[in-house]
Short mmCIF file of C-alpha atoms (C1' of nucleotides) in Angstrom, two decimals:
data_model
loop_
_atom_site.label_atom_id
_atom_site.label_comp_id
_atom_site.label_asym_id
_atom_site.label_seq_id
_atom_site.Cartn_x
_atom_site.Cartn_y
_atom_site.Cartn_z
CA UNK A 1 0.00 0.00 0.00
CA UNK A 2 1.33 3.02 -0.95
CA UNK A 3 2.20 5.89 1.56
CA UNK A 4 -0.09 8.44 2.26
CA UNK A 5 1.81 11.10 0.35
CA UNK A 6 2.03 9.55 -2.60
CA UNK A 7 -0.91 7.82 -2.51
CA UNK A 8 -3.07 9.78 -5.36
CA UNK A 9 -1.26 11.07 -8.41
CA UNK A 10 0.19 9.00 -10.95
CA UNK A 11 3.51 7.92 -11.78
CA UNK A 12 4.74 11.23 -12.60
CA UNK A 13 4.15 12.94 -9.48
CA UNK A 14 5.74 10.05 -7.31
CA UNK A 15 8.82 9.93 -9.96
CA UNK A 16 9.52 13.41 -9.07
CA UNK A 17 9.10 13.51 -5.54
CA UNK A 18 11.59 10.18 -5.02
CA UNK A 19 13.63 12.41 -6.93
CA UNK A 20 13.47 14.65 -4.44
CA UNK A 21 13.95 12.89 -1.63
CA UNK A 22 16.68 11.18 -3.44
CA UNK A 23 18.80 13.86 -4.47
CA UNK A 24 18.64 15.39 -0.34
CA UNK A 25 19.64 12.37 1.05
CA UNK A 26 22.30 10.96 -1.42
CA UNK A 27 23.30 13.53 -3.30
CA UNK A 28 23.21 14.25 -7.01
CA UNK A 29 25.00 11.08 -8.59
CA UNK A 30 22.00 8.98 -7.61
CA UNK A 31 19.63 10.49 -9.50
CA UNK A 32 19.98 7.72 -12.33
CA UNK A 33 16.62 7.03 -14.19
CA UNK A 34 16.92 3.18 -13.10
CA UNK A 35 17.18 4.33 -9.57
CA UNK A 36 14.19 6.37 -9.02
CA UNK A 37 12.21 3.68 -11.37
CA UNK A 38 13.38 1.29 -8.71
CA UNK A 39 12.57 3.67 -5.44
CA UNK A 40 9.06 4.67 -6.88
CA UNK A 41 8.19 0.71 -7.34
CA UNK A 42 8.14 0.36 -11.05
CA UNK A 43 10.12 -0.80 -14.02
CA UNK A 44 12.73 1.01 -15.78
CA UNK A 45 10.94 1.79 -18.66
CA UNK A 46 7.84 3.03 -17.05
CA UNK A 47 9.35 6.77 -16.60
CA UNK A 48 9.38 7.40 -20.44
CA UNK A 49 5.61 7.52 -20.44
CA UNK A 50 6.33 10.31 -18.72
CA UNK A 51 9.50 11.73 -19.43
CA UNK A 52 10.86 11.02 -22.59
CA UNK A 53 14.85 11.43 -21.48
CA UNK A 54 16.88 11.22 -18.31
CA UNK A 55 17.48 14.83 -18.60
CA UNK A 56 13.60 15.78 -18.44
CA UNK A 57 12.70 13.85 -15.17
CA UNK A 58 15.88 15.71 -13.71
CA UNK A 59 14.84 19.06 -14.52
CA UNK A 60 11.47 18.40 -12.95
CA UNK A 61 13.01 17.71 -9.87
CA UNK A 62 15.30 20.85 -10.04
CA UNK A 63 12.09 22.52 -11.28
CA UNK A 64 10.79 22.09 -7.37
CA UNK A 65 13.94 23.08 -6.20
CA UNK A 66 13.09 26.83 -7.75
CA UNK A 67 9.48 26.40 -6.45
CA UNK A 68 10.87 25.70 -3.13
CA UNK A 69 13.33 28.45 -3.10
CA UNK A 70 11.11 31.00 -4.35
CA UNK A 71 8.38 29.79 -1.71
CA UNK A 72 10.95 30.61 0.71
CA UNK A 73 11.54 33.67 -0.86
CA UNK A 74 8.02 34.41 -0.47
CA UNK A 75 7.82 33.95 2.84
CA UNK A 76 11.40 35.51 3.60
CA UNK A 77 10.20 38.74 2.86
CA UNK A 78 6.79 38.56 4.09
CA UNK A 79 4.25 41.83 3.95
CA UNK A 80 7.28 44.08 2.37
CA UNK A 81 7.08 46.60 5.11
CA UNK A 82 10.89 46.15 5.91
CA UNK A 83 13.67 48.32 3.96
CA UNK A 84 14.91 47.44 0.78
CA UNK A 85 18.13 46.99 2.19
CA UNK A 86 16.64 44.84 4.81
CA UNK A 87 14.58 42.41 2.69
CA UNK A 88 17.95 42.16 0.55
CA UNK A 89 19.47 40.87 3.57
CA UNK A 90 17.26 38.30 4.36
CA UNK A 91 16.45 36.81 0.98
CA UNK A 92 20.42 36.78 0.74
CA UNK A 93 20.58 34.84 3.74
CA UNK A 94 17.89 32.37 3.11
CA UNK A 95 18.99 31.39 -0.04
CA UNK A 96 22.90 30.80 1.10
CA UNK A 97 21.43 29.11 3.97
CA UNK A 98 19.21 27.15 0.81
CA UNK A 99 22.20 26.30 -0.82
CA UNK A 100 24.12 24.92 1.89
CA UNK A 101 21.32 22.58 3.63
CA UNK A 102 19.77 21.34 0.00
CA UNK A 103 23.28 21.15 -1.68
CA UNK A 104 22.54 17.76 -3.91
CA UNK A 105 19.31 20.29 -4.93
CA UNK A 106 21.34 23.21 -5.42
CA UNK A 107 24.02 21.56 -7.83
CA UNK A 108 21.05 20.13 -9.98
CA UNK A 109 19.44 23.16 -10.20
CA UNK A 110 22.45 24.44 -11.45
CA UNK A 111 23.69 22.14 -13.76
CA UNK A 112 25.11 22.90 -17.44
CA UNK A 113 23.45 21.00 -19.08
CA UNK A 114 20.03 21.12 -17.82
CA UNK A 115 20.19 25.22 -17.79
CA UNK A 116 21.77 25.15 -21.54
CA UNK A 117 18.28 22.98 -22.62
CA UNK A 118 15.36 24.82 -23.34
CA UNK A 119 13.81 21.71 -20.76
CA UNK A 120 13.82 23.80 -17.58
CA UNK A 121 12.13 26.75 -17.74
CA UNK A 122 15.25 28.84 -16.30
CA UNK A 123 13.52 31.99 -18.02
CA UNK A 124 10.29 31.62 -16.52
CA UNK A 125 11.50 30.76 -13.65
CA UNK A 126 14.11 33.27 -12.61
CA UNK A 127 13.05 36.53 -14.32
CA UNK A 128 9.99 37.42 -11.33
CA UNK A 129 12.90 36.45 -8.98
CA UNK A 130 15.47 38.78 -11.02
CA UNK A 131 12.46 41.49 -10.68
CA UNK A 132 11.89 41.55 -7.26
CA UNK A 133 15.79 41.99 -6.85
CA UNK A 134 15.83 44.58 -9.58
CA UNK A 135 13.13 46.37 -7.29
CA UNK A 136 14.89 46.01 -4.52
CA UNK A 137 18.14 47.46 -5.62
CA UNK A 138 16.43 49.97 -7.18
CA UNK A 139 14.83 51.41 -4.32
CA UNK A 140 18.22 50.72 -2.15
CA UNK A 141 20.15 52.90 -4.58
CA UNK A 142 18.38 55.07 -6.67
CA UNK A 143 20.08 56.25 -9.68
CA UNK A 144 22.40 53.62 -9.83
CA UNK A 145 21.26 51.34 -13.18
CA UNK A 146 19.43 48.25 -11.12
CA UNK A 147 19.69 45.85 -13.56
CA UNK A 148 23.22 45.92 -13.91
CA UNK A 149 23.51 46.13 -10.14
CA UNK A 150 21.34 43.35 -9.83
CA UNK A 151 22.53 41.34 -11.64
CA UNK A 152 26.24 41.72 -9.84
CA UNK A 153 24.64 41.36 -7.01
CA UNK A 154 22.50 37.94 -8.20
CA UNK A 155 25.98 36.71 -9.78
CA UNK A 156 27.50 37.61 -6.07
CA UNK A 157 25.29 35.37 -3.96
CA UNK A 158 25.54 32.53 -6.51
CA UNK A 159 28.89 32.63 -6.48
CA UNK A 160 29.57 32.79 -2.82
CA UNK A 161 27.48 30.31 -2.05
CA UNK A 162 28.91 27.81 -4.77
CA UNK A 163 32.92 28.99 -3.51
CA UNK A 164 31.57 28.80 0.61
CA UNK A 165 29.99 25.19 -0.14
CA UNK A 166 33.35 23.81 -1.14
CA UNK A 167 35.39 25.57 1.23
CA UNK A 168 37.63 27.78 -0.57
CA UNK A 169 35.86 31.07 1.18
CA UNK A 170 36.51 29.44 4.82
CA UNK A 171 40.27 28.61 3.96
CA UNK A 172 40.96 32.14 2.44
CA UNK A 173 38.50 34.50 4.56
CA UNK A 174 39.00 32.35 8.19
CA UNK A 175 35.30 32.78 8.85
CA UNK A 176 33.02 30.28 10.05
CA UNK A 177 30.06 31.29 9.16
CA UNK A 178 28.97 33.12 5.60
CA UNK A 179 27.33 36.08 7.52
CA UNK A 180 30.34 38.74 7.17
CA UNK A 181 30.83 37.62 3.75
CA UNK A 182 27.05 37.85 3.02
CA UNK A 183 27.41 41.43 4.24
CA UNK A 184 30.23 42.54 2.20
CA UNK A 185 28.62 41.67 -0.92
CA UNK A 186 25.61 43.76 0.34
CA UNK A 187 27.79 46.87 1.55
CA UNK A 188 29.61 46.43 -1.96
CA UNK A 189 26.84 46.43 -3.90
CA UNK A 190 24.08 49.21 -1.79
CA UNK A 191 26.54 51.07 -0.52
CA UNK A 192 27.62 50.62 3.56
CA UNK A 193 24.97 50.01 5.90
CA UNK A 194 23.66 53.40 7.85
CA UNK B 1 55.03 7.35 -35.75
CA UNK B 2 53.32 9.65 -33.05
CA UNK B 3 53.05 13.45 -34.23
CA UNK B 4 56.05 15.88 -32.62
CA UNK B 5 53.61 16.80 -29.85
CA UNK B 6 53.52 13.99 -28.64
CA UNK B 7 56.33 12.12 -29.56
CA UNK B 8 58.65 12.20 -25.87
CA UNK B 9 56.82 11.87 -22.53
CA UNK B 10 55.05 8.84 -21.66
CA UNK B 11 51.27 7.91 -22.16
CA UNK B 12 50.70 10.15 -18.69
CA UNK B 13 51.47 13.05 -20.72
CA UNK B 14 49.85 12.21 -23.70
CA UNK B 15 46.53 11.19 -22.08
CA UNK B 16 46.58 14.77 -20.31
CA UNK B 17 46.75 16.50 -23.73
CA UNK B 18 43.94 14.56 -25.36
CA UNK B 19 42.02 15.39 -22.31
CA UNK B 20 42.63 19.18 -23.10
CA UNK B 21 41.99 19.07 -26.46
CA UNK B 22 38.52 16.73 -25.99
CA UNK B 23 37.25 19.09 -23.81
CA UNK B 24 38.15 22.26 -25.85
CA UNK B 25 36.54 20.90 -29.09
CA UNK B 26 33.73 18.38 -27.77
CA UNK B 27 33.09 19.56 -24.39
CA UNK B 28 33.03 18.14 -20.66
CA UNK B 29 30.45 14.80 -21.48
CA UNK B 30 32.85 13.69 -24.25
CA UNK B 31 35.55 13.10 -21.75
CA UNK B 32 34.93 9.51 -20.72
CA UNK B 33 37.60 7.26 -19.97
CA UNK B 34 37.12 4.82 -22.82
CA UNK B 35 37.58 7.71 -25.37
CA UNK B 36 40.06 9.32 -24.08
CA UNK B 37 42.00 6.29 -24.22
CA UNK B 38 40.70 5.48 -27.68
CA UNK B 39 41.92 9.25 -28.95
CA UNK B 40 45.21 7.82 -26.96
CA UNK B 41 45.63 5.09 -29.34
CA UNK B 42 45.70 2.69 -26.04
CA UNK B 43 43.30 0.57 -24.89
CA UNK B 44 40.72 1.07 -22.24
CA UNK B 45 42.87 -0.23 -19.56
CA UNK B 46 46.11 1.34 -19.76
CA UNK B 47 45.26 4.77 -18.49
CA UNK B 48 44.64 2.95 -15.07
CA UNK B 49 48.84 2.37 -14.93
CA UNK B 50 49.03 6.68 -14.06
CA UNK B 51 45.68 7.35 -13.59
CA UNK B 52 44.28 4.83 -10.95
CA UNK B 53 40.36 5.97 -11.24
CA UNK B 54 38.61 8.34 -13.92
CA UNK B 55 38.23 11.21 -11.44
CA UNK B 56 42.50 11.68 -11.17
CA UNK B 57 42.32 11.70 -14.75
CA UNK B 58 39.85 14.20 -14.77
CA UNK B 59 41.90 16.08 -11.96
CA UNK B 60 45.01 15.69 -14.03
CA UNK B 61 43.34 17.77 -17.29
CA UNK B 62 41.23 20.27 -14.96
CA UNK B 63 44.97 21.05 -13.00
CA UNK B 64 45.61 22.15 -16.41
CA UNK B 65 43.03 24.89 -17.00
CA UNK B 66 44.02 26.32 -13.83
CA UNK B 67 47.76 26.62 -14.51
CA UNK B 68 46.93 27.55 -18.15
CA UNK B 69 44.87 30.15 -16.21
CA UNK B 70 47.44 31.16 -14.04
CA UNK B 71 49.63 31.75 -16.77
CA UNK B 72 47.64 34.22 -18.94
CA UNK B 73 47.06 35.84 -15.40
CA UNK B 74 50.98 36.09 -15.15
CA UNK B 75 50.52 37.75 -18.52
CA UNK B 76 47.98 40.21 -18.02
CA UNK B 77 49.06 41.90 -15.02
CA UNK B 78 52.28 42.41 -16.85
CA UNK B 79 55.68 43.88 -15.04
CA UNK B 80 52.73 45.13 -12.45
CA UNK B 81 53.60 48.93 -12.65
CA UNK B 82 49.66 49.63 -13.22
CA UNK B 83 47.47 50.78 -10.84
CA UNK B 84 46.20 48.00 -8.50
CA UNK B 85 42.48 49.06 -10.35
CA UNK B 86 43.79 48.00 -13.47
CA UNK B 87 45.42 45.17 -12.46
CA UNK B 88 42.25 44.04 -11.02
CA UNK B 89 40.38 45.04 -14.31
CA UNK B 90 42.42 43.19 -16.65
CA UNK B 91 42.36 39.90 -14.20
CA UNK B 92 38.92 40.11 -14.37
CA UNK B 93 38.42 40.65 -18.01
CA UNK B 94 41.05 37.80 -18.87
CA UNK B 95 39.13 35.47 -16.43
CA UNK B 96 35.66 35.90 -17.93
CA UNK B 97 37.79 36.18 -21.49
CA UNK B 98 38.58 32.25 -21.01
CA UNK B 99 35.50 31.10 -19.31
CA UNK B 100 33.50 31.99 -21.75
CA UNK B 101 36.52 30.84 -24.83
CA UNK B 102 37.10 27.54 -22.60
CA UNK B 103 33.78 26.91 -21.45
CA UNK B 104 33.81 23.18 -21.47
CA UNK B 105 37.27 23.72 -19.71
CA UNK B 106 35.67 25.82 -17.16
CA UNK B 107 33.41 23.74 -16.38
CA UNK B 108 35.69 21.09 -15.72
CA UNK B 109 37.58 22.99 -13.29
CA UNK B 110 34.83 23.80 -11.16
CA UNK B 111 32.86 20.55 -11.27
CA UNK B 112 32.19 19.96 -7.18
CA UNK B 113 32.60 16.14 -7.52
CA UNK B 114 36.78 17.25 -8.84
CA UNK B 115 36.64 20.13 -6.35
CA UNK B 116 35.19 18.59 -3.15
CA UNK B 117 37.96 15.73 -3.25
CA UNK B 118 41.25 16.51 -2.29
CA UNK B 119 42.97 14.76 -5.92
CA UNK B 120 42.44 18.53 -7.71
CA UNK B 121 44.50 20.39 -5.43
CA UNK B 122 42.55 23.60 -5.02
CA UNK B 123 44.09 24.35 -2.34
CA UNK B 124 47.48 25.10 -3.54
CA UNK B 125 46.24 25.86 -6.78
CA UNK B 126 44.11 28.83 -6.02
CA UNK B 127 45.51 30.28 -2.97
CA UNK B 128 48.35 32.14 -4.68
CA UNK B 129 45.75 34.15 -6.93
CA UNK B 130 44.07 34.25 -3.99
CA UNK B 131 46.69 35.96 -2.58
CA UNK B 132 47.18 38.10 -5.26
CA UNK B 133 43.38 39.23 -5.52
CA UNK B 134 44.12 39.97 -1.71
CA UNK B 135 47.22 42.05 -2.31
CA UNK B 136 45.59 44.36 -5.05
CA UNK B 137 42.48 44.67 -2.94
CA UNK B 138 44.20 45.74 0.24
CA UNK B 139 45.75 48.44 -2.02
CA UNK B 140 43.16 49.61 -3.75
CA UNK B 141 40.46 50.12 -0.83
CA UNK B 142 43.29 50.51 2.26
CA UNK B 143 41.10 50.17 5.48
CA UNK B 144 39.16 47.34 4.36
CA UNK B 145 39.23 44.16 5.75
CA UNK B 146 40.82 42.79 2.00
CA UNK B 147 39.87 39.19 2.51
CA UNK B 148 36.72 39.52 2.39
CA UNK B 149 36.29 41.75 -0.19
CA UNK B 150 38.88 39.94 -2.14
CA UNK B 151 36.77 36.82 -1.32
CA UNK B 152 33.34 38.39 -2.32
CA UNK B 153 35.05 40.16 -5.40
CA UNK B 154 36.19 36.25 -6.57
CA UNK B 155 32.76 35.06 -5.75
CA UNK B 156 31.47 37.98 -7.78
CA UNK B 157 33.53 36.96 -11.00
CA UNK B 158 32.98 33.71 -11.17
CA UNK B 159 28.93 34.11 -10.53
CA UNK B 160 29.31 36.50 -13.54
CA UNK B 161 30.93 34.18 -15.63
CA UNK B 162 28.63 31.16 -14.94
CA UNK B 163 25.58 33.03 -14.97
CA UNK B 164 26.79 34.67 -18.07
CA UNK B 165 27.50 31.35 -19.97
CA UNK B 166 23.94 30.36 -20.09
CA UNK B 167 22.30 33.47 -21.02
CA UNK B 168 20.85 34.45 -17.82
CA UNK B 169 22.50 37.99 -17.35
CA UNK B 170 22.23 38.95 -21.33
CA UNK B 171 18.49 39.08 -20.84
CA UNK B 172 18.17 40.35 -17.78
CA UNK B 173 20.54 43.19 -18.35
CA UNK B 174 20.34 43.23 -22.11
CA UNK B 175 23.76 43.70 -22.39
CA UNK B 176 25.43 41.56 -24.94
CA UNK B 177 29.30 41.89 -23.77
CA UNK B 178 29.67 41.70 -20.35
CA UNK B 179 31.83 44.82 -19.57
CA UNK B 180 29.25 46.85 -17.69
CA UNK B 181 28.92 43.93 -15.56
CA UNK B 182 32.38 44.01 -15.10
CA UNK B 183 33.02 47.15 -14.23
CA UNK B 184 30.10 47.24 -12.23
CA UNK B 185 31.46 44.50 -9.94
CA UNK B 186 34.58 46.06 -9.40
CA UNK B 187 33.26 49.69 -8.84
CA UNK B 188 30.90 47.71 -5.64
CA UNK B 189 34.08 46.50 -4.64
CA UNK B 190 36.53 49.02 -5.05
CA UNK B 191 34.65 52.23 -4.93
CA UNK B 192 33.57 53.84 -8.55
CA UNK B 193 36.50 54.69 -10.88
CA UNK B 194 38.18 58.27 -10.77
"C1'" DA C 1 70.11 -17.99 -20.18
"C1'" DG C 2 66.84 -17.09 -16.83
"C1'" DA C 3 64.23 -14.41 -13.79
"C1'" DT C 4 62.15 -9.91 -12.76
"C1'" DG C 5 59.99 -5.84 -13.62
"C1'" DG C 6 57.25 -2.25 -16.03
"C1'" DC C 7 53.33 -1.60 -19.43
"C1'" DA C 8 49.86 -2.43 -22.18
"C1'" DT C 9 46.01 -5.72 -23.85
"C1'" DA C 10 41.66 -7.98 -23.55
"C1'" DG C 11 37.89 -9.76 -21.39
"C1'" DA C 12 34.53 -9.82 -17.68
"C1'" DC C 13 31.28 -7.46 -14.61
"C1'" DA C 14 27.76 -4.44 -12.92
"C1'" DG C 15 25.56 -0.44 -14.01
"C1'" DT C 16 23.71 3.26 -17.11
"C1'" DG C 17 20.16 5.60 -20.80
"C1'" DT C 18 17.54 4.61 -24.70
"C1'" DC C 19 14.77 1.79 -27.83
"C1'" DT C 20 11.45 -1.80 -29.06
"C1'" DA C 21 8.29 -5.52 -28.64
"C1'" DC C 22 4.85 -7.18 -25.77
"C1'" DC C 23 0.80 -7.30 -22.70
"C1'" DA C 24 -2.86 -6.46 -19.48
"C1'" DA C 25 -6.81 -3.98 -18.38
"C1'" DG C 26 -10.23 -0.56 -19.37
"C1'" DA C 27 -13.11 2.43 -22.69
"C1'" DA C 28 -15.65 2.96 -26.88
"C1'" DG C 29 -18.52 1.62 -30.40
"C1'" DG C 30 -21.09 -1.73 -33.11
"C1'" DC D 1 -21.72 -9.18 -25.70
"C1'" DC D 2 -18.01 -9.03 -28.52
"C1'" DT D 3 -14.59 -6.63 -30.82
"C1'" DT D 4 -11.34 -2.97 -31.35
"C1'" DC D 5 -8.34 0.77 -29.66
"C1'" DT D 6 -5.88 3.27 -26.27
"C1'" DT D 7 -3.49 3.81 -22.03
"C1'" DG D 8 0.35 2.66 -18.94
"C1'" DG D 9 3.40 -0.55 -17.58
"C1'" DT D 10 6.86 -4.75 -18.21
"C1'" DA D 11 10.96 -7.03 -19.95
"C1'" DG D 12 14.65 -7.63 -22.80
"C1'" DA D 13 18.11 -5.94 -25.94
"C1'" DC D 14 21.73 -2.62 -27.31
"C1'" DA D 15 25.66 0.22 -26.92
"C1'" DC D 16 27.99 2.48 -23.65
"C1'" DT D 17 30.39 3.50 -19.19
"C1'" DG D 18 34.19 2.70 -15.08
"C1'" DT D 19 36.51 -0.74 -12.62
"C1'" DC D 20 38.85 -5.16 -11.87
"C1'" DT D 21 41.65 -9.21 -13.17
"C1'" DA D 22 44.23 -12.30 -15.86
"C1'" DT D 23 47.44 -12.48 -19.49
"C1'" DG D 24 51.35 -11.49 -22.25
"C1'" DC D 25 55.05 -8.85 -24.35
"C1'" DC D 26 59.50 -6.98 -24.01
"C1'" DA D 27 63.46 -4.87 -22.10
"C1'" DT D 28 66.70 -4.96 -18.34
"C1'" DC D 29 69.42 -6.92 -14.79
"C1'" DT D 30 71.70 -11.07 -12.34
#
DNA sequence: AGATGGCATAGACAGTGTCTACCAAGAAGG
DNA sequence: CCTTCTTGGTAGACACTGTCTATGCCATCT
């Protein structure tokens, strides 16, 4: 009998949430089509129905990754009522801390070869998330050109927290913990706090 | 009779270079073990003699990017006599210059499954630029604390140049060469030009 | 000459993604 | 009711992959 959570949709909603669970417990080299065929109870031929190629059931799963990060994103910022600067802050800290608890997630979400393909909607997805930051930055520094700005600032995050989850920021910074690094890519980029 | 490239150093050596030049051409997924071999003129087991798993080949080919890296670095920055600024401009220019020439190559070098193991080693490799980055940094904004901006600055660069590669940044800032975002990222960190 | 290495070959093994033939059960239509 | 068609899954084959092991060649040293 299958569990309760998986107990109504089809095949393609269970394929994608063993990929889920999969790729937070053991990491992005298990996500092999056999695998998750074998973890969701059927044959390995039964995820074509549903996904013609490897590469499409994995950028479903990534695909929840962005829902779940902008969700959090969502509810990071809550009403709006807090400063630019502030709600810059805290998505910037939710999605390093993002990065470094779902890392398996984060590298798929990433990958080459599934952003490359047309397969994952990267546009769709990212461009209300590039908005919002655009907005943000705007408001943080007027007259400054936001998108340019934002987009530093975008490339900043995603590269700190790809350098911080291998440990080449701890080694050459001595920090700990990503919070002083978080906020000199925010000082860089608003201008110092005040 | 092997071509003058390749005529000397053992099958280590030669291995390395077909690595470098499969990965230029065909890019990161056509460097499997079996071909490289094949392109070797060797059979599927012999790389194992030098190379005891696929990953220390791998290593082997990435180490190369990042000292043919280091080099053109050696080569921009010249005798040194510019101003820190422009030191730090030209580094960053060259770097996105071969990320987005080598991209397959880049990719390699920063592929977590290489990085997270100690076989690349990243540490020794990348803590003299780090060093560097710091140096220039420290110069050109005395009174900051220069690791961490030097580490945010790096973090910075290589965001741009991923997020570059696969388009995300052209639309979002509808630039098509990425000097704005350049200079952009080093005016946050250094203070604006002048 | 005979033994000892270093080096490469070739085959096996488990695992992968994709393709194709098959099949079971239900719906549709006469 | 019986026949057809469609839907959704199974099972096997194919060409690959990385790793392991047994084998053999060939030069060098005793």
């Amino acid at each position: 009998m299958p569990s309760a959570s998986e107990q109504d949709g089809g095949l393609r909603a269970r394929l994608i949430e063993v990929g889920v669970d999969l790729v937070t417990t053991e990491g992005v080299q298990a996500l092999s089509l056999r695998e998750i065929a074998r973890r969701a109870g059927v044959s390995h031929g039964a995820p074509r129905r549903y996904f013609p190629t490897h590469r499409e059931l994995l950028s479903a799963i990534a695909r929840r990754g962005f829902e779940n990060l902008a969700a959090r994103g969502a509810a990071a910022i809550g009403d709006g009522t807090a400063s630019p600067r502030e709600q810059l802050t805290t998505l910037g800290r939710m999605y390093l801390d993002f990065a470094l608890t779902h890392r398996g997630m984060h590298e798929l979400m990433f990958r080459h070869d599934l952003l490359e393909s047309n397969e994952l909607g990267l546009r769709e997805t990212s461009l209300p998330i590039f908005a919002l930051l655009t907005d943000l930055v705007g408001r943080a520094r007027p007259g400054a050109d936001a998108r340019l700005v934002a987009g530093s600032l975008l490339a900043n995050l995603y590269g700190i927290a790809q350098l911080w989850t291998w440990g080449s920021l701890q080694l050459t910074t001595g920090a700990d913990d990503f919070a002083p690094l978080l906020r000199t890519a925010l000082d860089a980029h608003l201008g110092p706090e005040g």
